[in-house]
Amino acid sequence: MPRTTTLECPGCPPLRALTFDELGLIKVTEARSKQGGVPKMVERWGDPDASKCVLAASMDDRKFDPLLAVARKNGTIEVLNPLNGDLHFSVSNVSENGVQPVEDAVSGLHLFAKQNLELTSRSCTLLTCTMKGNASIRSYEVTKSAADVTSTGSSRTWNVCAGGDILCSKVDGSESYSLFGGKRVEMNVWDLENCAKIWTAKSPPKNSLGIFTPTWFTSATYLSKDDHRKFVAGTNSHEVRLYDISAQRRPVITVNFRETPIKAVAEDLDGYTIYIGNGSGDLASVDMRTGKLLGCFLGKCSGSIRSIARHPEFPVIASCGLDSYLRVWNVKTRELLSAVFLKQHLTNVLFDSNFADEETKVTLPAADQLHEEEHIAPGTPCEDDGETVPVKKKKSREKKRSKKEAKAESGNKEVSEENGGKKSKSKKSSKRLKRENLDDEL
Amino acid sequence: MGIKRKKSENEGGDEPKPVAVEIEKKKKGILPSMIKNKDKRAAVHAKLKQEKKLDKRKKVKARDAAEKRALELGEEPPARKIPKTIENTREEDETVCRPDDEELFVRNDADEFSAVLKRESNPKILITTCRFNSSRGPAFIEELLSVIPNAQYYKRGTYDLKKIIEYANKKEFTSLIVVHTNRREPDALLIIGLPNGPTAHFKLSKLVLRKDIKNHGNPTSHEPELVLNNFTTRLGHRIGRLIQSLFPQEPNFRGRRVVTFHNQRDFIFFRHHRYIFETKETKQPEVKGKKTKDSKADAITEAKPFARLQECGPRFTLKLISLQHGTFDPRGGEFEWVHKPEMDTSRRRFFL
């Protein structure tokens, strides 16, 4: 008999992923434990139209009334309901400056999760950033009819860069700082409350041959949710750089990965692992404390990776890109859990974290168990690692910072780092508590 | 042997049969390759081969007889079995295009080639080479120029390919072909869609130029017809469209020229033919001598048209190495598809 390579799909935990593609379609893929964890495309929103190509997407997946913001190529930004795809409203980006959307496409979009106190609950705040560096924060009031949207509250617009193209932007966990970077634009950090630049990176020195590699950042992410000082950026010259605002303006660690530009960077929950995807479809995880490659994700992925998403609970990541497959991987074993063919060049992928809760009660305990096992088992050695094998660079950094910065802050930080393990445990327990509550509600 | 037999008898009469079966199995199971003596091995092998041949002949005879009998009785002859080939046992691929796929057509309308394929603009091709080319390279290009209408050859000089792409964009070329030669032998082909189309990198092999083809014809300057075979998957479809956009969309049927890109097991075979329709009237007596059946058919319809082909080179084979998103940019580019060794898990897995 011929050897066959039909994928043995080990099945993924129950999850729900949203993918966005070049024809402006939004596809929902769900895996349920009833079907053996085989993900399937269940819904498709929107009509195929090339001018509506999705450039950026951001989701606020709170329990009640989640929102999804999508920036399209024709300059409109749509806010949708990620549960059923209903359009709340759409706004055009053209109005203010009169710049054609084709020339100045949106490159970054963030939907703020925290509510603005002045505004009512039926509103949302959006940060948009265009290629030319026009960043703006606007709040929108959602009224009953989708037609009229009132822009309320503070609407701030500022320019992030003088020249060059902004290609990546990211808002940190507390949503008060934001990163921007791109082609010919060094990474810079902005305070969103005052719209002030607080930090700019310095390009690395010329190499031993005296050759300077031009600045070209393609992707960026914060290392952990609650620390806005450390972030990771991927460059076009296949480098992944770790910056520490509090330490120095040049990158702390630089990692080279293969030969094609880094196209996607995503952080893990543990605060030091980074997932990187590049232009020829290689996906790998890197430990940013040491800058060591932990391993590659092998799975016949042949097209450039455009986006990586980490599931907030399960040890699972999803990647998508130009080979039009949505792939789900196990983080620990780095094996491919499943691949779904979605027909178009995909630009973005997002996880809906509340999906498991919508499952029936029968599946819930199982999911919880899985979650517990995978969190506790690998958690312990990692903690040991952090304490017993302190990395040289990190130590020096720590010292430097403690000298430079205010004592209180650094002290706090160290404490928090030491208690990292405990903290995560407490977090988990709180999560579990929440879940139990939910069960009761159900 | 005697001892062995005794042993088996001594062991007990309860299981003599399985031993015999085992011995038989052993006799059949001895492969010629297990015999060390070359003469004996050759003899056994020849014998096996002869047996196989006779077996096969017997089978064919039986099948033919059955068919004949069925025909005489006026029954349906038993359906012939379809041999298993690598193509028809190909691994199932979910990316194969289906005609009822609405998204595929919208995608086609939106892709980089749609302007040419919808006849909004005429294809205009720039052909150039790598830095150093000689002997077979220029000869090949000369023939490519005769195959692809509206193509122009530009000397490469010392220009960067990116500069050439800029220039071609300015001059409104729709595609760019780069012939790469190594050791005076063309070995790679780069087809770049302009202005922002994909870049396909092919390995080129088995190149036979026109003058090396026996009884070759000389092509005319009419627009050729294009035959694209077996481009089934999404990737194949895209490559097919890329190739299609090189040729004018309205063939001149007077020219009776056909250009074929035939995909088989991920190899794309290029052939260039002239064809002509003739009637069989003049050759009737010859045919009669050969086969009685045909002559009967001919007697009924006297003028039976048939086509004759004449190959008019070149002849080559392409294999896709990578398909890049956007124009040529090997260091900073994004790939839509790259061949990786880990993808070769089976002989029956094809990508085009």
PDB file of N, CA and C in Angstrom, chain A residues 2-5 22-23 25 27 44 48-50 236 259-261 263 279-282 298-304 306 322-323 325 341-345, chain B residues 84 89 91 93-96 101-104 106-107 110 234 238 325 329-340 342-349:
ATOM      1  N   PRO A   2       0.401   2.278  -0.644  1.00  0.00           N
ATOM      2  CA  PRO A   2       1.198   3.516  -0.643  1.00  0.00           C
ATOM      3  C   PRO A   2       1.269   4.126   0.750  1.00  0.00           C
ATOM      4  N   ARG A   3       2.420   4.691   1.007  1.00  0.00           N
ATOM      5  CA  ARG A   3       2.522   5.420   2.262  1.00  0.00           C
ATOM      6  C   ARG A   3       1.635   6.642   2.164  1.00  0.00           C
ATOM      7  N   THR A   4       0.876   6.892   3.163  1.00  0.00           N
ATOM      8  CA  THR A   4       0.044   8.092   3.131  1.00  0.00           C
ATOM      9  C   THR A   4       0.475   9.027   4.245  1.00  0.00           C
ATOM     10  N   THR A   5       0.197  10.278   4.015  1.00  0.00           N
ATOM     11  CA  THR A   5       0.589  11.248   5.031  1.00  0.00           C
ATOM     12  C   THR A   5      -0.622  11.983   5.553  1.00  0.00           C
ATOM     13  N   GLU A  22      -7.781  38.218   2.796  1.00  0.00           N
ATOM     14  CA  GLU A  22      -7.556  39.302   1.846  1.00  0.00           C
ATOM     15  C   GLU A  22      -8.801  39.677   1.063  1.00  0.00           C
ATOM     16  N   LEU A  23      -9.830  38.859   1.137  1.00  0.00           N
ATOM     17  CA  LEU A  23     -11.071  39.226   0.473  1.00  0.00           C
ATOM     18  C   LEU A  23     -12.055  39.850   1.452  1.00  0.00           C
ATOM     19  N   LEU A  25     -13.160  38.592   4.190  1.00  0.00           N
ATOM     20  CA  LEU A  25     -14.058  37.641   4.857  1.00  0.00           C
ATOM     21  C   LEU A  25     -13.574  37.395   6.274  1.00  0.00           C
ATOM     22  N   LYS A  27     -13.783  34.388   8.959  1.00  0.00           N
ATOM     23  CA  LYS A  27     -14.195  32.991   9.074  1.00  0.00           C
ATOM     24  C   LYS A  27     -14.024  32.528  10.507  1.00  0.00           C
ATOM     25  N   ARG A  44     -19.075  32.091   8.095  1.00  0.00           N
ATOM     26  CA  ARG A  44     -18.354  33.024   7.245  1.00  0.00           C
ATOM     27  C   ARG A  44     -19.142  34.315   7.199  1.00  0.00           C
ATOM     28  N   PRO A  48     -17.217  38.298  -0.291  1.00  0.00           N
ATOM     29  CA  PRO A  48     -15.864  38.437  -0.831  1.00  0.00           C
ATOM     30  C   PRO A  48     -15.748  39.678  -1.703  1.00  0.00           C
ATOM     31  N   ASP A  49     -14.821  40.538  -1.355  1.00  0.00           N
ATOM     32  CA  ASP A  49     -14.603  41.779  -2.096  1.00  0.00           C
ATOM     33  C   ASP A  49     -13.160  42.196  -1.833  1.00  0.00           C
ATOM     34  N   ALA A  50     -12.397  42.290  -2.912  1.00  0.00           N
ATOM     35  CA  ALA A  50     -10.963  42.513  -2.730  1.00  0.00           C
ATOM     36  C   ALA A  50     -10.652  43.855  -2.087  1.00  0.00           C
ATOM     37  N   ASN A 236      13.162  43.046   9.507  1.00  0.00           N
ATOM     38  CA  ASN A 236      13.188  42.500   8.157  1.00  0.00           C
ATOM     39  C   ASN A 236      14.484  41.745   7.882  1.00  0.00           C
ATOM     40  N   GLU A 259      16.616  32.853   7.375  1.00  0.00           N
ATOM     41  CA  GLU A 259      17.090  33.776   6.353  1.00  0.00           C
ATOM     42  C   GLU A 259      16.037  34.734   5.811  1.00  0.00           C
ATOM     43  N   THR A 260      14.810  34.536   6.191  1.00  0.00           N
ATOM     44  CA  THR A 260      13.771  35.413   5.649  1.00  0.00           C
ATOM     45  C   THR A 260      13.235  36.302   6.774  1.00  0.00           C
ATOM     46  N   PRO A 261      12.633  37.424   6.413  1.00  0.00           N
ATOM     47  CA  PRO A 261      12.219  38.381   7.447  1.00  0.00           C
ATOM     48  C   PRO A 261      11.223  37.795   8.432  1.00  0.00           C
ATOM     49  N   LYS A 263       7.989  37.846  10.306  1.00  0.00           N
ATOM     50  CA  LYS A 263       6.730  38.485   9.932  1.00  0.00           C
ATOM     51  C   LYS A 263       5.735  38.547  11.078  1.00  0.00           C
ATOM     52  N   GLY A 279       9.021  34.767   6.854  1.00  0.00           N
ATOM     53  CA  GLY A 279       8.474  34.901   5.508  1.00  0.00           C
ATOM     54  C   GLY A 279       8.450  33.623   4.698  1.00  0.00           C
ATOM     55  N   SER A 280       9.176  32.603   5.136  1.00  0.00           N
ATOM     56  CA  SER A 280       9.122  31.360   4.375  1.00  0.00           C
ATOM     57  C   SER A 280       8.395  30.265   5.149  1.00  0.00           C
ATOM     58  N   GLY A 281       7.615  30.671   6.124  1.00  0.00           N
ATOM     59  CA  GLY A 281       6.742  29.713   6.789  1.00  0.00           C
ATOM     60  C   GLY A 281       7.368  28.906   7.896  1.00  0.00           C
ATOM     61  N   ASP A 282       8.420  29.420   8.514  1.00  0.00           N
ATOM     62  CA  ASP A 282       8.998  28.725   9.656  1.00  0.00           C
ATOM     63  C   ASP A 282       8.459  29.359  10.935  1.00  0.00           C
ATOM     64  N   LEU A 298       7.294  22.054  13.286  1.00  0.00           N
ATOM     65  CA  LEU A 298       7.387  21.453  11.956  1.00  0.00           C
ATOM     66  C   LEU A 298       6.018  20.954  11.523  1.00  0.00           C
ATOM     67  N   GLY A 299       5.629  21.304  10.356  1.00  0.00           N
ATOM     68  CA  GLY A 299       4.325  20.813   9.913  1.00  0.00           C
ATOM     69  C   GLY A 299       3.989  21.199   8.508  1.00  0.00           C
ATOM     70  N   LYS A 300       4.933  21.135   7.602  1.00  0.00           N
ATOM     71  CA  LYS A 300       4.658  21.365   6.186  1.00  0.00           C
ATOM     72  C   LYS A 300       4.022  22.719   5.952  1.00  0.00           C
ATOM     73  N   CYS A 301       4.423  23.677   6.716  1.00  0.00           N
ATOM     74  CA  CYS A 301       3.889  25.017   6.536  1.00  0.00           C
ATOM     75  C   CYS A 301       4.722  25.694   5.460  1.00  0.00           C
ATOM     76  N   SER A 302       4.097  26.030   4.334  1.00  0.00           N
ATOM     77  CA  SER A 302       4.901  26.457   3.197  1.00  0.00           C
ATOM     78  C   SER A 302       4.759  27.925   2.851  1.00  0.00           C
ATOM     79  N   GLY A 303       3.826  28.632   3.455  1.00  0.00           N
ATOM     80  CA  GLY A 303       3.642  30.038   3.106  1.00  0.00           C
ATOM     81  C   GLY A 303       3.962  30.947   4.265  1.00  0.00           C
ATOM     82  N   SER A 304       4.321  32.168   3.941  1.00  0.00           N
ATOM     83  CA  SER A 304       4.676  33.167   4.941  1.00  0.00           C
ATOM     84  C   SER A 304       3.648  33.239   6.065  1.00  0.00           C
ATOM     85  N   ARG A 306       1.642  35.219   8.721  1.00  0.00           N
ATOM     86  CA  ARG A 306       1.249  36.613   8.911  1.00  0.00           C
ATOM     87  C   ARG A 306       0.845  36.906  10.351  1.00  0.00           C
ATOM     88  N   LEU A 322       0.049  33.070   4.302  1.00  0.00           N
ATOM     89  CA  LEU A 322      -0.219  33.049   2.867  1.00  0.00           C
ATOM     90  C   LEU A 322      -0.508  31.654   2.332  1.00  0.00           C
ATOM     91  N   ASP A 323      -0.257  30.614   3.090  1.00  0.00           N
ATOM     92  CA  ASP A 323      -0.593  29.296   2.554  1.00  0.00           C
ATOM     93  C   ASP A 323      -2.053  28.940   2.831  1.00  0.00           C
ATOM     94  N   TYR A 325      -3.791  28.251   5.319  1.00  0.00           N
ATOM     95  CA  TYR A 325      -4.171  27.271   6.323  1.00  0.00           C
ATOM     96  C   TYR A 325      -4.182  27.953   7.689  1.00  0.00           C
ATOM     97  N   PHE A 341      -8.031  24.283   6.104  1.00  0.00           N
ATOM     98  CA  PHE A 341      -7.822  25.026   4.859  1.00  0.00           C
ATOM     99  C   PHE A 341      -8.930  26.056   4.706  1.00  0.00           C
ATOM    100  N   LEU A 342      -8.537  27.320   4.606  1.00  0.00           N
ATOM    101  CA  LEU A 342      -9.542  28.380   4.578  1.00  0.00           C
ATOM    102  C   LEU A 342      -9.560  29.153   3.260  1.00  0.00           C
ATOM    103  N   LYS A 343      -8.936  28.651   2.243  1.00  0.00           N
ATOM    104  CA  LYS A 343      -9.103  29.088   0.856  1.00  0.00           C
ATOM    105  C   LYS A 343      -8.483  30.431   0.475  1.00  0.00           C
ATOM    106  N   GLN A 344      -8.285  31.325   1.398  1.00  0.00           N
ATOM    107  CA  GLN A 344      -7.758  32.634   1.023  1.00  0.00           C
ATOM    108  C   GLN A 344      -6.435  32.891   1.743  1.00  0.00           C
ATOM    109  N   HIS A 345      -5.722  33.893   1.262  1.00  0.00           N
ATOM    110  CA  HIS A 345      -4.545  34.349   1.998  1.00  0.00           C
ATOM    111  C   HIS A 345      -5.033  35.000   3.286  1.00  0.00           C
TER     112      HIS A 345
ATOM    113  N   LYS B  84      -3.340   0.912 -11.759  1.00  0.00           N
ATOM    114  CA  LYS B  84      -3.044   1.878 -10.692  1.00  0.00           C
ATOM    115  C   LYS B  84      -1.783   2.636 -11.071  1.00  0.00           C
ATOM    116  N   THR B  89      -3.618   7.370  -7.874  1.00  0.00           N
ATOM    117  CA  THR B  89      -3.644   7.050  -6.444  1.00  0.00           C
ATOM    118  C   THR B  89      -3.088   8.221  -5.635  1.00  0.00           C
ATOM    119  N   GLU B  91      -2.577  11.317  -3.308  1.00  0.00           N
ATOM    120  CA  GLU B  91      -3.157  11.600  -1.994  1.00  0.00           C
ATOM    121  C   GLU B  91      -4.200  12.685  -2.106  1.00  0.00           C
ATOM    122  N   ASP B  93      -6.224  15.882  -1.652  1.00  0.00           N
ATOM    123  CA  ASP B  93      -5.763  17.215  -1.337  1.00  0.00           C
ATOM    124  C   ASP B  93      -6.976  18.124  -1.229  1.00  0.00           C
ATOM    125  N   GLU B  94      -7.083  18.784  -0.090  1.00  0.00           N
ATOM    126  CA  GLU B  94      -8.263  19.634   0.089  1.00  0.00           C
ATOM    127  C   GLU B  94      -8.141  20.950  -0.662  1.00  0.00           C
ATOM    128  N   THR B  95      -6.942  21.246  -1.164  1.00  0.00           N
ATOM    129  CA  THR B  95      -6.765  22.523  -1.837  1.00  0.00           C
ATOM    130  C   THR B  95      -7.118  22.462  -3.311  1.00  0.00           C
ATOM    131  N   VAL B  96      -7.556  21.304  -3.782  1.00  0.00           N
ATOM    132  CA  VAL B  96      -7.927  21.201  -5.193  1.00  0.00           C
ATOM    133  C   VAL B  96      -9.119  22.104  -5.478  1.00  0.00           C
ATOM    134  N   ASP B 101     -16.787  26.710  -6.464  1.00  0.00           N
ATOM    135  CA  ASP B 101     -16.249  27.510  -5.373  1.00  0.00           C
ATOM    136  C   ASP B 101     -16.346  28.989  -5.731  1.00  0.00           C
ATOM    137  N   GLU B 102     -17.230  29.662  -5.030  1.00  0.00           N
ATOM    138  CA  GLU B 102     -17.483  31.076  -5.364  1.00  0.00           C
ATOM    139  C   GLU B 102     -16.279  31.936  -4.999  1.00  0.00           C
ATOM    140  N   GLU B 103     -15.643  31.597  -3.880  1.00  0.00           N
ATOM    141  CA  GLU B 103     -14.507  32.395  -3.411  1.00  0.00           C
ATOM    142  C   GLU B 103     -13.357  32.362  -4.401  1.00  0.00           C
ATOM    143  N   LEU B 104     -13.217  31.228  -5.067  1.00  0.00           N
ATOM    144  CA  LEU B 104     -12.131  31.083  -6.042  1.00  0.00           C
ATOM    145  C   LEU B 104     -12.272  32.109  -7.160  1.00  0.00           C
ATOM    146  N   VAL B 106     -13.956  34.970  -7.147  1.00  0.00           N
ATOM    147  CA  VAL B 106     -13.753  36.340  -6.673  1.00  0.00           C
ATOM    148  C   VAL B 106     -12.263  36.600  -6.516  1.00  0.00           C
ATOM    149  N   ARG B 107     -11.573  35.578  -5.997  1.00  0.00           N
ATOM    150  CA  ARG B 107     -10.131  35.691  -5.812  1.00  0.00           C
ATOM    151  C   ARG B 107      -9.446  35.887  -7.178  1.00  0.00           C
ATOM    152  N   ALA B 110      -9.717  39.281  -8.448  1.00  0.00           N
ATOM    153  CA  ALA B 110      -8.959  40.288  -7.707  1.00  0.00           C
ATOM    154  C   ALA B 110      -7.461  40.106  -7.841  1.00  0.00           C
ATOM    155  N   ARG B 234      -4.965  24.997  -5.660  1.00  0.00           N
ATOM    156  CA  ARG B 234      -4.918  26.457  -5.601  1.00  0.00           C
ATOM    157  C   ARG B 234      -3.596  26.975  -6.151  1.00  0.00           C
ATOM    158  N   ARG B 238      -2.883  29.081  -9.617  1.00  0.00           N
ATOM    159  CA  ARG B 238      -2.189  30.371  -9.627  1.00  0.00           C
ATOM    160  C   ARG B 238      -1.026  30.343 -10.620  1.00  0.00           C
ATOM    161  N   HIS B 325       5.429  36.141  -2.967  1.00  0.00           N
ATOM    162  CA  HIS B 325       4.433  37.196  -2.959  1.00  0.00           C
ATOM    163  C   HIS B 325       5.136  38.492  -3.311  1.00  0.00           C
ATOM    164  N   ASP B 329      12.444  39.584  -4.565  1.00  0.00           N
ATOM    165  CA  ASP B 329      13.097  40.105  -3.369  1.00  0.00           C
ATOM    166  C   ASP B 329      13.519  38.910  -2.520  1.00  0.00           C
ATOM    167  N   PRO B 330      14.645  38.317  -2.834  1.00  0.00           N
ATOM    168  CA  PRO B 330      14.983  37.058  -2.186  1.00  0.00           C
ATOM    169  C   PRO B 330      15.249  37.183  -0.688  1.00  0.00           C
ATOM    170  N   ARG B 331      15.691  38.347  -0.246  1.00  0.00           N
ATOM    171  CA  ARG B 331      16.051  38.450   1.171  1.00  0.00           C
ATOM    172  C   ARG B 331      14.891  38.947   2.025  1.00  0.00           C
ATOM    173  N   GLY B 332      14.140  39.884   1.478  1.00  0.00           N
ATOM    174  CA  GLY B 332      13.087  40.471   2.304  1.00  0.00           C
ATOM    175  C   GLY B 332      11.691  40.061   1.882  1.00  0.00           C
ATOM    176  N   GLY B 333      11.609  39.063   1.017  1.00  0.00           N
ATOM    177  CA  GLY B 333      10.309  38.727   0.457  1.00  0.00           C
ATOM    178  C   GLY B 333       9.528  37.740   1.295  1.00  0.00           C
ATOM    179  N   GLU B 334       8.248  37.704   0.995  1.00  0.00           N
ATOM    180  CA  GLU B 334       7.376  36.738   1.646  1.00  0.00           C
ATOM    181  C   GLU B 334       7.051  35.670   0.624  1.00  0.00           C
ATOM    182  N   PHE B 335       7.063  34.441   1.044  1.00  0.00           N
ATOM    183  CA  PHE B 335       6.785  33.365   0.101  1.00  0.00           C
ATOM    184  C   PHE B 335       5.356  32.877   0.261  1.00  0.00           C
ATOM    185  N   GLU B 336       4.724  32.651  -0.863  1.00  0.00           N
ATOM    186  CA  GLU B 336       3.406  32.025  -0.809  1.00  0.00           C
ATOM    187  C   GLU B 336       3.570  30.520  -0.721  1.00  0.00           C
ATOM    188  N   TRP B 337       4.627  30.045  -1.347  1.00  0.00           N
ATOM    189  CA  TRP B 337       4.897  28.603  -1.307  1.00  0.00           C
ATOM    190  C   TRP B 337       6.382  28.383  -1.535  1.00  0.00           C
ATOM    191  N   VAL B 338       6.993  27.627  -0.684  1.00  0.00           N
ATOM    192  CA  VAL B 338       8.380  27.226  -0.894  1.00  0.00           C
ATOM    193  C   VAL B 338       8.434  25.730  -0.741  1.00  0.00           C
ATOM    194  N   HIS B 339       9.254  25.120  -1.524  1.00  0.00           N
ATOM    195  CA  HIS B 339       9.411  23.687  -1.343  1.00  0.00           C
ATOM    196  C   HIS B 339      10.361  23.428  -0.197  1.00  0.00           C
ATOM    197  N   LYS B 340       9.917  22.614   0.749  1.00  0.00           N
ATOM    198  CA  LYS B 340      10.777  22.255   1.872  1.00  0.00           C
ATOM    199  C   LYS B 340      10.906  20.742   1.908  1.00  0.00           C
ATOM    200  N   GLU B 342      10.773  18.688   4.231  1.00  0.00           N
ATOM    201  CA  GLU B 342       9.843  17.975   5.108  1.00  0.00           C
ATOM    202  C   GLU B 342       8.492  17.730   4.443  1.00  0.00           C
ATOM    203  N   MET B 343       8.262  18.387   3.317  1.00  0.00           N
ATOM    204  CA  MET B 343       6.983  18.188   2.641  1.00  0.00           C
ATOM    205  C   MET B 343       6.977  16.937   1.774  1.00  0.00           C
ATOM    206  N   ASP B 344       8.173  16.419   1.457  1.00  0.00           N
ATOM    207  CA  ASP B 344       8.253  15.230   0.612  1.00  0.00           C
ATOM    208  C   ASP B 344       8.070  13.981   1.458  1.00  0.00           C
ATOM    209  N   THR B 345       6.856  13.763   1.892  1.00  0.00           N
ATOM    210  CA  THR B 345       6.645  12.601   2.737  1.00  0.00           C
ATOM    211  C   THR B 345       6.161  11.414   1.946  1.00  0.00           C
ATOM    212  N   SER B 346       5.728  11.650   0.739  1.00  0.00           N
ATOM    213  CA  SER B 346       5.150  10.558  -0.025  1.00  0.00           C
ATOM    214  C   SER B 346       5.349  10.814  -1.506  1.00  0.00           C
ATOM    215  N   ARG B 347       5.423   9.739  -2.263  1.00  0.00           N
ATOM    216  CA  ARG B 347       5.537   9.911  -3.712  1.00  0.00           C
ATOM    217  C   ARG B 347       4.217  10.351  -4.310  1.00  0.00           C
ATOM    218  N   ARG B 348       3.175  10.202  -3.522  1.00  0.00           N
ATOM    219  CA  ARG B 348       1.841  10.449  -4.068  1.00  0.00           C
ATOM    220  C   ARG B 348       1.268  11.777  -3.607  1.00  0.00           C
ATOM    221  N   ARG B 349       2.143  12.646  -3.203  1.00  0.00           N
ATOM    222  CA  ARG B 349       1.671  13.950  -2.757  1.00  0.00           C
ATOM    223  C   ARG B 349       2.163  14.980  -3.763  1.00  0.00           C
TER     224      ARG B 349
END
